[in-house]
Tab-separated table of C-alpha atoms and ligand atoms in Angstrom:
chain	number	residue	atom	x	y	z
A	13	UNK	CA	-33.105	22.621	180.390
A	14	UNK	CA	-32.598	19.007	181.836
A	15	UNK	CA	-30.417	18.158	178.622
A	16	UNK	CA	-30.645	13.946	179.870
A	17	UNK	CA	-34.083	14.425	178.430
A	18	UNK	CA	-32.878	15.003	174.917
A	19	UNK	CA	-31.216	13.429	172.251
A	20	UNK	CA	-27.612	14.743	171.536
A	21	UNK	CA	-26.709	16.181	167.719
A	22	UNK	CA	-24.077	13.054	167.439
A	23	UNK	CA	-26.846	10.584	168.717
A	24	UNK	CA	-29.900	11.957	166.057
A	25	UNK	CA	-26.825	11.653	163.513
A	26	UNK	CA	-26.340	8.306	164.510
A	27	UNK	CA	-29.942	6.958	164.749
A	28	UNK	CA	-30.856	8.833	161.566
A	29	UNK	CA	-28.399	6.711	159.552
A	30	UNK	CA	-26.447	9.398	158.005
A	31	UNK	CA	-23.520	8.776	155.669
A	32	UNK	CA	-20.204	8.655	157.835
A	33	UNK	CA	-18.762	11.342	155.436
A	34	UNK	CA	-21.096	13.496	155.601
A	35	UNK	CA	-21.719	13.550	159.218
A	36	UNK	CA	-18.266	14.570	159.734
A	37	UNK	CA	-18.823	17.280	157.640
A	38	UNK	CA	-22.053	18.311	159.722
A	39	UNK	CA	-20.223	17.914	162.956
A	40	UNK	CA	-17.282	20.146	161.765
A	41	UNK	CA	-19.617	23.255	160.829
A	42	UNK	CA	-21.749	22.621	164.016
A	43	UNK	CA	-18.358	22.445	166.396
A	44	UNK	CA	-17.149	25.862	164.121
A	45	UNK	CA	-20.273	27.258	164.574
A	46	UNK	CA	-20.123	26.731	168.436
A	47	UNK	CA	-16.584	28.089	168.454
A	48	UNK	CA	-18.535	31.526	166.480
A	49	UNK	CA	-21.067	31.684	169.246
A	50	UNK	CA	-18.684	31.689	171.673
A	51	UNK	CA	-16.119	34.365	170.084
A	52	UNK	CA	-20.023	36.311	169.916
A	53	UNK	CA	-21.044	35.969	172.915
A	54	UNK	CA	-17.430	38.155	174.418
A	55	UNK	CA	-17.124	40.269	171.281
A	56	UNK	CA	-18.063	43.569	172.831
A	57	UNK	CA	-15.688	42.953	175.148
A	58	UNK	CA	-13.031	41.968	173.309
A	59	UNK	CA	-13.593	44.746	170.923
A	60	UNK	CA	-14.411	43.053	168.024
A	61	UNK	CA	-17.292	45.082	166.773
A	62	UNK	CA	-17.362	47.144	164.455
A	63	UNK	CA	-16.499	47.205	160.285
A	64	UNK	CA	-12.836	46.682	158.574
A	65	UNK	CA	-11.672	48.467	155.285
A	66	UNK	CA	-12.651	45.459	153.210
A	67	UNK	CA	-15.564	44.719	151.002
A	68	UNK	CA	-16.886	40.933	150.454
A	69	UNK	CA	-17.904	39.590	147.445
A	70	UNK	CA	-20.962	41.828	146.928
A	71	UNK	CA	-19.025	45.122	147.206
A	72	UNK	CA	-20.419	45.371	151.115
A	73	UNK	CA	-18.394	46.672	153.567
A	74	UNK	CA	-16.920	43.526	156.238
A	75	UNK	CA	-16.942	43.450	160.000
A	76	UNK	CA	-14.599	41.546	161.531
A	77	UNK	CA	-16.411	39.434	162.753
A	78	UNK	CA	-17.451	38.707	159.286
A	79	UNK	CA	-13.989	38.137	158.243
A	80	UNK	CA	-13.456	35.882	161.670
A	81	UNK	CA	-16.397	33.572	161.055
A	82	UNK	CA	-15.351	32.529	157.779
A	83	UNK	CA	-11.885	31.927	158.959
A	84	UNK	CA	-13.563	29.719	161.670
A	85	UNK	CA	-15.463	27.597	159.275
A	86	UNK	CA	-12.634	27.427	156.991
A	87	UNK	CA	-9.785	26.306	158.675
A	88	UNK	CA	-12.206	23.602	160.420
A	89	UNK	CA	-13.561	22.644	156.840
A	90	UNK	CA	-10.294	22.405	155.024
A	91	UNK	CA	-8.864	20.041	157.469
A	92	UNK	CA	-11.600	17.708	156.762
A	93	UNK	CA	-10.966	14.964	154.117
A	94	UNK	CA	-14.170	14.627	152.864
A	95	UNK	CA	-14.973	18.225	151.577
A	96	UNK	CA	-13.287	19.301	148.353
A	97	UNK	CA	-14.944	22.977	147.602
A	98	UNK	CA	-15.456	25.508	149.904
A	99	UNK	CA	-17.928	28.547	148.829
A	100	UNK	CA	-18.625	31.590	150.997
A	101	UNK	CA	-19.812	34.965	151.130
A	102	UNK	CA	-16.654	36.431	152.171
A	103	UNK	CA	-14.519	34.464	149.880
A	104	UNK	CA	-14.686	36.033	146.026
A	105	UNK	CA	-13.745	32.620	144.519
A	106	UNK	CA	-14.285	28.936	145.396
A	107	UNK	CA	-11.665	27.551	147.976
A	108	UNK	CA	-10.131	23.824	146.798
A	109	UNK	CA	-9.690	21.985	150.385
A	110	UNK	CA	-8.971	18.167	150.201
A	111	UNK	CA	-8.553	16.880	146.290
A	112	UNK	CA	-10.321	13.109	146.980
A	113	UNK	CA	-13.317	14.968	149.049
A	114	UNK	CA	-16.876	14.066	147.791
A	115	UNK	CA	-18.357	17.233	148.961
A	116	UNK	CA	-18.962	21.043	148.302
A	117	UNK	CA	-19.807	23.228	150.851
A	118	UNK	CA	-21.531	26.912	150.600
A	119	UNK	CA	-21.920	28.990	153.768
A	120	UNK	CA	-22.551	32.261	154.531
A	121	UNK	CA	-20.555	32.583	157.913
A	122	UNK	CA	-22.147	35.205	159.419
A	123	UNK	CA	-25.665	36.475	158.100
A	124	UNK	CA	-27.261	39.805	159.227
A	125	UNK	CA	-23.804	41.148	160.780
A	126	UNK	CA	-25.314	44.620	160.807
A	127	UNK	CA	-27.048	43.644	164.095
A	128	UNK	CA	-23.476	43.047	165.954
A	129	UNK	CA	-23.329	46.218	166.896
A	130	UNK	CA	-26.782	46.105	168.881
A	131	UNK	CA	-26.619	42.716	170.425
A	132	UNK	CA	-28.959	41.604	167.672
A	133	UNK	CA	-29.895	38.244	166.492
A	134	UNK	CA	-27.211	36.919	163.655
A	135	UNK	CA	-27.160	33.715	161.944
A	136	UNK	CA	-24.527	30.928	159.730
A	137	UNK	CA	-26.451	29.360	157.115
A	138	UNK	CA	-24.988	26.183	155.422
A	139	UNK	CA	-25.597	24.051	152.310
A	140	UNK	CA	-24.054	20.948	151.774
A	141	UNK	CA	-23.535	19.577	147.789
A	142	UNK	CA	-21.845	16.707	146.095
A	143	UNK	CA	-18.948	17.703	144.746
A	144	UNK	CA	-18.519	17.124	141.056
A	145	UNK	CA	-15.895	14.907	139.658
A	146	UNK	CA	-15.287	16.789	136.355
A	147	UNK	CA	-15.673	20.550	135.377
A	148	UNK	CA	-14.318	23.590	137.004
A	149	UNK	CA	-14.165	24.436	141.141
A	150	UNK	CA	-17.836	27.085	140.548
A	151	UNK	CA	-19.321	23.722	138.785
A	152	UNK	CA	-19.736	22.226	141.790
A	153	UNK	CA	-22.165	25.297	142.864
A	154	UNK	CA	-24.147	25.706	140.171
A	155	UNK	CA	-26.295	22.637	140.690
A	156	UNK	CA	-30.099	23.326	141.743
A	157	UNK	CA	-31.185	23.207	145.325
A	158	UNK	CA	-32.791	20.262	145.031
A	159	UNK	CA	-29.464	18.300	145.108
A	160	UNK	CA	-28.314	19.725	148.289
A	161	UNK	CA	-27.651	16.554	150.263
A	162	UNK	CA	-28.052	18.807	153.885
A	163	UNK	CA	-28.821	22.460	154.503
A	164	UNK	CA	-29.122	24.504	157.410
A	165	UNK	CA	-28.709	27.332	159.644
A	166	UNK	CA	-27.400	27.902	163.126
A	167	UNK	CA	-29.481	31.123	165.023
A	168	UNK	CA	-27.452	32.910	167.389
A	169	UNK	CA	-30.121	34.200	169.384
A	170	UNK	CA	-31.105	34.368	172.978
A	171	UNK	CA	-30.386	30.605	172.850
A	172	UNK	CA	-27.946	29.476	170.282
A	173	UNK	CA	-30.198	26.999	167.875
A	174	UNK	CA	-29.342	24.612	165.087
A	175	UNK	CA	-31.944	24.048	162.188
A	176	UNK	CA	-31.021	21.109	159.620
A	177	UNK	CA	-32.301	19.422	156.854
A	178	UNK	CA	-31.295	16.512	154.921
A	179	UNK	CA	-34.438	16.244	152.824
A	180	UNK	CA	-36.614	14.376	154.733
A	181	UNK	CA	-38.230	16.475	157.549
A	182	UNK	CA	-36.468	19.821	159.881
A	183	UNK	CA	-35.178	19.319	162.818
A	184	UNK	CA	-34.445	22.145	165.693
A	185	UNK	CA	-31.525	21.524	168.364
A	186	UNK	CA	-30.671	23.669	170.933
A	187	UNK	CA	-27.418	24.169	172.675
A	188	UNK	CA	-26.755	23.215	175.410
A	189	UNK	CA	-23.750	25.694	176.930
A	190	UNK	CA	-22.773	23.976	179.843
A	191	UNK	CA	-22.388	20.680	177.624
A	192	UNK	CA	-21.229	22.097	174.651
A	193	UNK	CA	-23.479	19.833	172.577
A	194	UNK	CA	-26.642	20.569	170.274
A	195	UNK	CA	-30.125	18.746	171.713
A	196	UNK	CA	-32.932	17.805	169.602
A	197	UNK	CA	-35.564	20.204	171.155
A	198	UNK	CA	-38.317	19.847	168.392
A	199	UNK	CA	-39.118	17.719	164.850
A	200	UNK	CA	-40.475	20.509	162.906
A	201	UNK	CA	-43.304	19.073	161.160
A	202	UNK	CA	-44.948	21.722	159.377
A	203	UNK	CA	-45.367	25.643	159.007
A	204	UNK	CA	-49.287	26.605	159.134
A	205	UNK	CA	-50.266	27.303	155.424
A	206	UNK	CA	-52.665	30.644	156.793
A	207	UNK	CA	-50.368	33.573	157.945
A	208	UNK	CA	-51.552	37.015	159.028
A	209	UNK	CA	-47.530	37.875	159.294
A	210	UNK	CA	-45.092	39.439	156.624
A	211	UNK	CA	-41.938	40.362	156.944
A	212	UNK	CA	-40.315	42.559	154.790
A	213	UNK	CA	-38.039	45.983	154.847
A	214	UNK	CA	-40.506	48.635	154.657
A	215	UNK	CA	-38.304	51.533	153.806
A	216	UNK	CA	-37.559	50.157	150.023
A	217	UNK	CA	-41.488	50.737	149.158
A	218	UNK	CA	-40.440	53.573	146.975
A	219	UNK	CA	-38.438	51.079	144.917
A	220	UNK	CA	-41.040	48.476	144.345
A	221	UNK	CA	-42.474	47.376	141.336
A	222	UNK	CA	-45.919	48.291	141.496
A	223	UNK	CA	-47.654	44.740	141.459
A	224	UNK	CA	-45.671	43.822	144.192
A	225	UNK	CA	-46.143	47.572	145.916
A	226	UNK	CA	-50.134	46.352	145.419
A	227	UNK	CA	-49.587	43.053	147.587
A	228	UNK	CA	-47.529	44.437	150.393
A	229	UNK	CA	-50.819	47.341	150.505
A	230	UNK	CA	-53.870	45.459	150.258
A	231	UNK	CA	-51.767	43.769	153.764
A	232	UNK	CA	-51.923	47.285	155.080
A	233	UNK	CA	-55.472	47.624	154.132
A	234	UNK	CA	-56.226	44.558	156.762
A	235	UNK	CA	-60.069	43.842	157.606
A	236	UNK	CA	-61.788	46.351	155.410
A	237	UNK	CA	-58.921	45.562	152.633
A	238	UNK	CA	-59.459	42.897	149.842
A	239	UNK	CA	-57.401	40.345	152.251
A	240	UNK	CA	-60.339	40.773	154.957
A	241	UNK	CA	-57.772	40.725	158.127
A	242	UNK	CA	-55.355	42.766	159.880
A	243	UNK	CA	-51.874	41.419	159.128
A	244	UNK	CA	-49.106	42.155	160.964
A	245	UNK	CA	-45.507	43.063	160.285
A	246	UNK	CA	-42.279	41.903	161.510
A	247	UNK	CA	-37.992	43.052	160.381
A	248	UNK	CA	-35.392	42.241	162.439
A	249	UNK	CA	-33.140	42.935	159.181
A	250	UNK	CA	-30.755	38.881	159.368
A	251	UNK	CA	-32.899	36.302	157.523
A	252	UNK	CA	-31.879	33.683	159.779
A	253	UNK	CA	-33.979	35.539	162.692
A	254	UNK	CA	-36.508	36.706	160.151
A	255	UNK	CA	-36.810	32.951	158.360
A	256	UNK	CA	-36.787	31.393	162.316
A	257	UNK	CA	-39.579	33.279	163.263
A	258	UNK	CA	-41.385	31.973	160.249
A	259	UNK	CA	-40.468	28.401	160.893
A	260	UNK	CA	-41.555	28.319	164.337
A	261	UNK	CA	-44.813	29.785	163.939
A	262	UNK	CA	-45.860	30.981	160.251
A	263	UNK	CA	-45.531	34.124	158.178
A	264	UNK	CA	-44.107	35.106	154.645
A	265	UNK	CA	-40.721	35.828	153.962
A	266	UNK	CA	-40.373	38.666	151.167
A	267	UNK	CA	-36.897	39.931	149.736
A	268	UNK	CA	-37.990	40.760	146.163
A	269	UNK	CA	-36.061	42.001	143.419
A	270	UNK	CA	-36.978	46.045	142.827
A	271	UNK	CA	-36.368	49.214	140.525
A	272	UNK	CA	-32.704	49.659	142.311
A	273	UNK	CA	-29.759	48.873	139.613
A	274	UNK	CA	-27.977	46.533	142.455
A	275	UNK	CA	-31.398	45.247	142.968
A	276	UNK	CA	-32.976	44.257	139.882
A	277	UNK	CA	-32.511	40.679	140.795
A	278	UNK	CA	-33.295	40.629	144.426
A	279	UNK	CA	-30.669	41.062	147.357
A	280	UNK	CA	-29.960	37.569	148.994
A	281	UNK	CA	-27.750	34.868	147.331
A	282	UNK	CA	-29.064	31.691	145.824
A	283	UNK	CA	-25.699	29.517	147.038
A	284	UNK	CA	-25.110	30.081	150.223
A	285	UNK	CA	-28.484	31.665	151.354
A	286	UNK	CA	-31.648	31.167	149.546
A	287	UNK	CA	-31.451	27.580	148.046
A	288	UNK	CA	-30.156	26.325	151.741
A	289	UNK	CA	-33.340	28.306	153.605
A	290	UNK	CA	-35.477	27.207	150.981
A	291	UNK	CA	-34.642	22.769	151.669
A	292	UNK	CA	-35.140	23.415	155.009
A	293	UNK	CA	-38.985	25.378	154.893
A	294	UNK	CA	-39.860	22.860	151.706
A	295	UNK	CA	-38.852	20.502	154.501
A	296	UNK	CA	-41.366	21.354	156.977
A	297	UNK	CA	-44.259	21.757	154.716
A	298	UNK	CA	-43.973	25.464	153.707
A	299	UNK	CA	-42.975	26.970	150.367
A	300	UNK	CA	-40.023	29.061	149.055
A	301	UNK	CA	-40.025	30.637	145.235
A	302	UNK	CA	-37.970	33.915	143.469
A	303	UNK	CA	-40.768	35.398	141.488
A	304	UNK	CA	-41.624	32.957	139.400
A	305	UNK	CA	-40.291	29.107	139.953
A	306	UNK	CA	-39.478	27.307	143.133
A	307	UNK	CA	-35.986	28.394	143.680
A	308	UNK	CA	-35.075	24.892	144.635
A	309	UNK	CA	-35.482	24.354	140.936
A	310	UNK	CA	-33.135	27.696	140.190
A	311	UNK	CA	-29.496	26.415	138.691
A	312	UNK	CA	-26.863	28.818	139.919
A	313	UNK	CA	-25.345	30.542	137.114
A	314	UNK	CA	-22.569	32.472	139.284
A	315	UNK	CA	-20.976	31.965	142.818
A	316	UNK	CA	-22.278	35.002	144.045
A	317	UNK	CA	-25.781	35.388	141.593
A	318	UNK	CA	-28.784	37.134	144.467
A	319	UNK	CA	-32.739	36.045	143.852
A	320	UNK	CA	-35.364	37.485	144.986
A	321	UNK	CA	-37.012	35.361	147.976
A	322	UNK	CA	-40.686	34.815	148.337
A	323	UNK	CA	-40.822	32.171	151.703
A	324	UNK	CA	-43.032	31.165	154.246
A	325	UNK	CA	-46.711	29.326	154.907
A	326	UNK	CA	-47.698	28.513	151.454
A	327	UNK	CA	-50.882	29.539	151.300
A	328	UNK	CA	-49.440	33.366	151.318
A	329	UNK	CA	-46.981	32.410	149.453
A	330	UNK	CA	-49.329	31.846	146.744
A	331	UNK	CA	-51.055	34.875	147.182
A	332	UNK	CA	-48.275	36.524	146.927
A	333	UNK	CA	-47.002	34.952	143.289
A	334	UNK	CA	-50.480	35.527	142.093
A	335	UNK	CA	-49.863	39.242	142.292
A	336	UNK	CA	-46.541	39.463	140.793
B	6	LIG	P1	-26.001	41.940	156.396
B	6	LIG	O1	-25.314	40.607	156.597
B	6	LIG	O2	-25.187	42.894	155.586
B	6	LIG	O3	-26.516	42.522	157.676
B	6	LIG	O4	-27.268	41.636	155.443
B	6	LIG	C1	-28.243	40.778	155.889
B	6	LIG	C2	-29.100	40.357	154.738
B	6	LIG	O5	-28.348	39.809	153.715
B	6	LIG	C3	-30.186	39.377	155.185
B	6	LIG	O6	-29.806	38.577	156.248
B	6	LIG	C4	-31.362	40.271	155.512
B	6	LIG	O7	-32.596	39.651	155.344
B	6	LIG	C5	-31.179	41.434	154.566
B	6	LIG	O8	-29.798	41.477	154.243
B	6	LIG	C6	-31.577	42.713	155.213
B	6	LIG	O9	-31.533	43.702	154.278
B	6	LIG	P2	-31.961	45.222	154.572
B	6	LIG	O10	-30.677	45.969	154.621
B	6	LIG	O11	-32.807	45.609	153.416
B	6	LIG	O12	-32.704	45.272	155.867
């Protein structure tokens, strides 16, 4: 890539007119991010695969490089004035950074860590809040998605890629190794509203609730099915990678909630996962629900509270409601 043909992260920042504060905020979990590709990119080397005896928030076993990420973003986020709260996955309560900070930031530092170990695709996803004057640190969090003033997601893929929102259109950057800066690569515009692409993790069929066991069938059924096409299906098992694909060329998202006790209200958290996904595919013209509402509408009752996650081109989306 001839990066002189691109616009820089710092210059879209500049030309887009974003608040001073805020940008610094941006450009702190972009630069930590870069720092988490890099520590990625040599952790089989380095040994740093592989799980810790620690559970997270959610009772699921950590990897250290779990535990590293969210040190990363942290220590960078805590030296910055501006941000007040901290929320993360790995982190069972809220973290109080700078007192005079105007912001609160939820991140999950290191989504779909189960593909470490195979050199698979792994993700940070970000959400950016005001922080509340009055009220308790979790107060701050349990404002709808809708009043996210940025969200977004850095892929760590076969190119490291930065997806951000700050409610008025998507935008894709690309980084640039050799430069060590983020370029605009694309101004993502809009997701087609026709899919004939789900993704979804087969092997919890048996727990299903039966209208939603219907939907994910009359898929199988393709052309001589009710939906009258073949669909096909695609897991890599980190919703950044899974949500990405989505983005860049269509599809339906599907996380729903099921008959498992640790499941009955989906698996992915609202905070730092499915409010921030769900700004940035409202942003490009797609749609993003739990079961029932738009989940940027859902107001957080609990740091850690998981949705179910219903996300992609809209029309499908729909389709997909009208069966639950
Ligand atoms: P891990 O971070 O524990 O790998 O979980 C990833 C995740 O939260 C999300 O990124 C995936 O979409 C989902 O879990 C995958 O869940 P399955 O275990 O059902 O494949």
């Amino acid at each position: 890539m001839n990066s002189l043909h691109f616009k820089s992260f710092e210059n879209f920042l500049l030309s887009s007119a974003i608040e001073l504060e805020l940008s610094t905020v941006v450009k702190d979990i972009v630069s930590a991010c870069t720092d988490i590709s890099k520590v990625l990119s040599c952790c089989t080397i380095e040994g740093l695969t592989g799980a810790i005896e620690q559970q997270n928030s959610s009772g699921e076993t950590q990897k250290q490089l779990d535990v590293l990420s969210n040190q990363i973003l942290k220590d960078k986020l805590c030296l910055n004035k501006s941000v007040k709260y901290i929320a993360s996955e790995e982190e069972n309560n809220v973290v109080s950074a700078s007192p005079s900070g105007k912001f609160a930031v939820a991140f999950d530092p290191l989504d779909g860590s189960t593909n470490i170990d195979v050199n698979g695709s792994v993700g940070t996803i970000f959400s950016i809040l005001p922080a509340l004057k009055d009220g308790s640190p979790e107060a701050s969090f349990f404002q709808a998605g809708n009043q996210q003033l940025c969200a977004g997601y850095i892929l760590y893929g076969p190119a490291t890629q930065l997806v951000i929102t700050f409610g008025k259109g998507t935008y894709i950057f690309t980084l640039q190794p050799d430069a060590n800066m983020f370029m605009l690569t694309e101004n993502k515009t809009s997701i087609p509203k026709e899919t004939s692409e789900f993704s979804v993790n087969m092997a919890n069929t048996r727990y299903w609730k039966r209208e939603f066991g219907n939907y994910i069938q009359h898929l199988l059924d393709g052309s001589s099915g009710p939906r009258q096409k073949p669909y096909n299906m695609r897991w890599v098992g980190a919703m950044v990678a899974d949500i990405h694909r989505v983005i860049c060329r269509g599809g339906v998202f599907l996380y729903p909630s099921d008959k498992r006790e640790k499941l009955q209200t989906g698996k992915l958290r609202l905070v730092y996962e499915a409010s921030p996904m769900a700004l940035i595919i409202e942003n490009c013209g797609g749609s993003a629900f739990n079961e029932s509402t738009s989940l940027l509408s859902v107001v957080p009752t609990s740091l850690h509270q998981k949705v179910p996650v219903i996300a992609g081109s809209t029309n499908e989306v729909h389709t997909c409601l009208n069966y639950l």
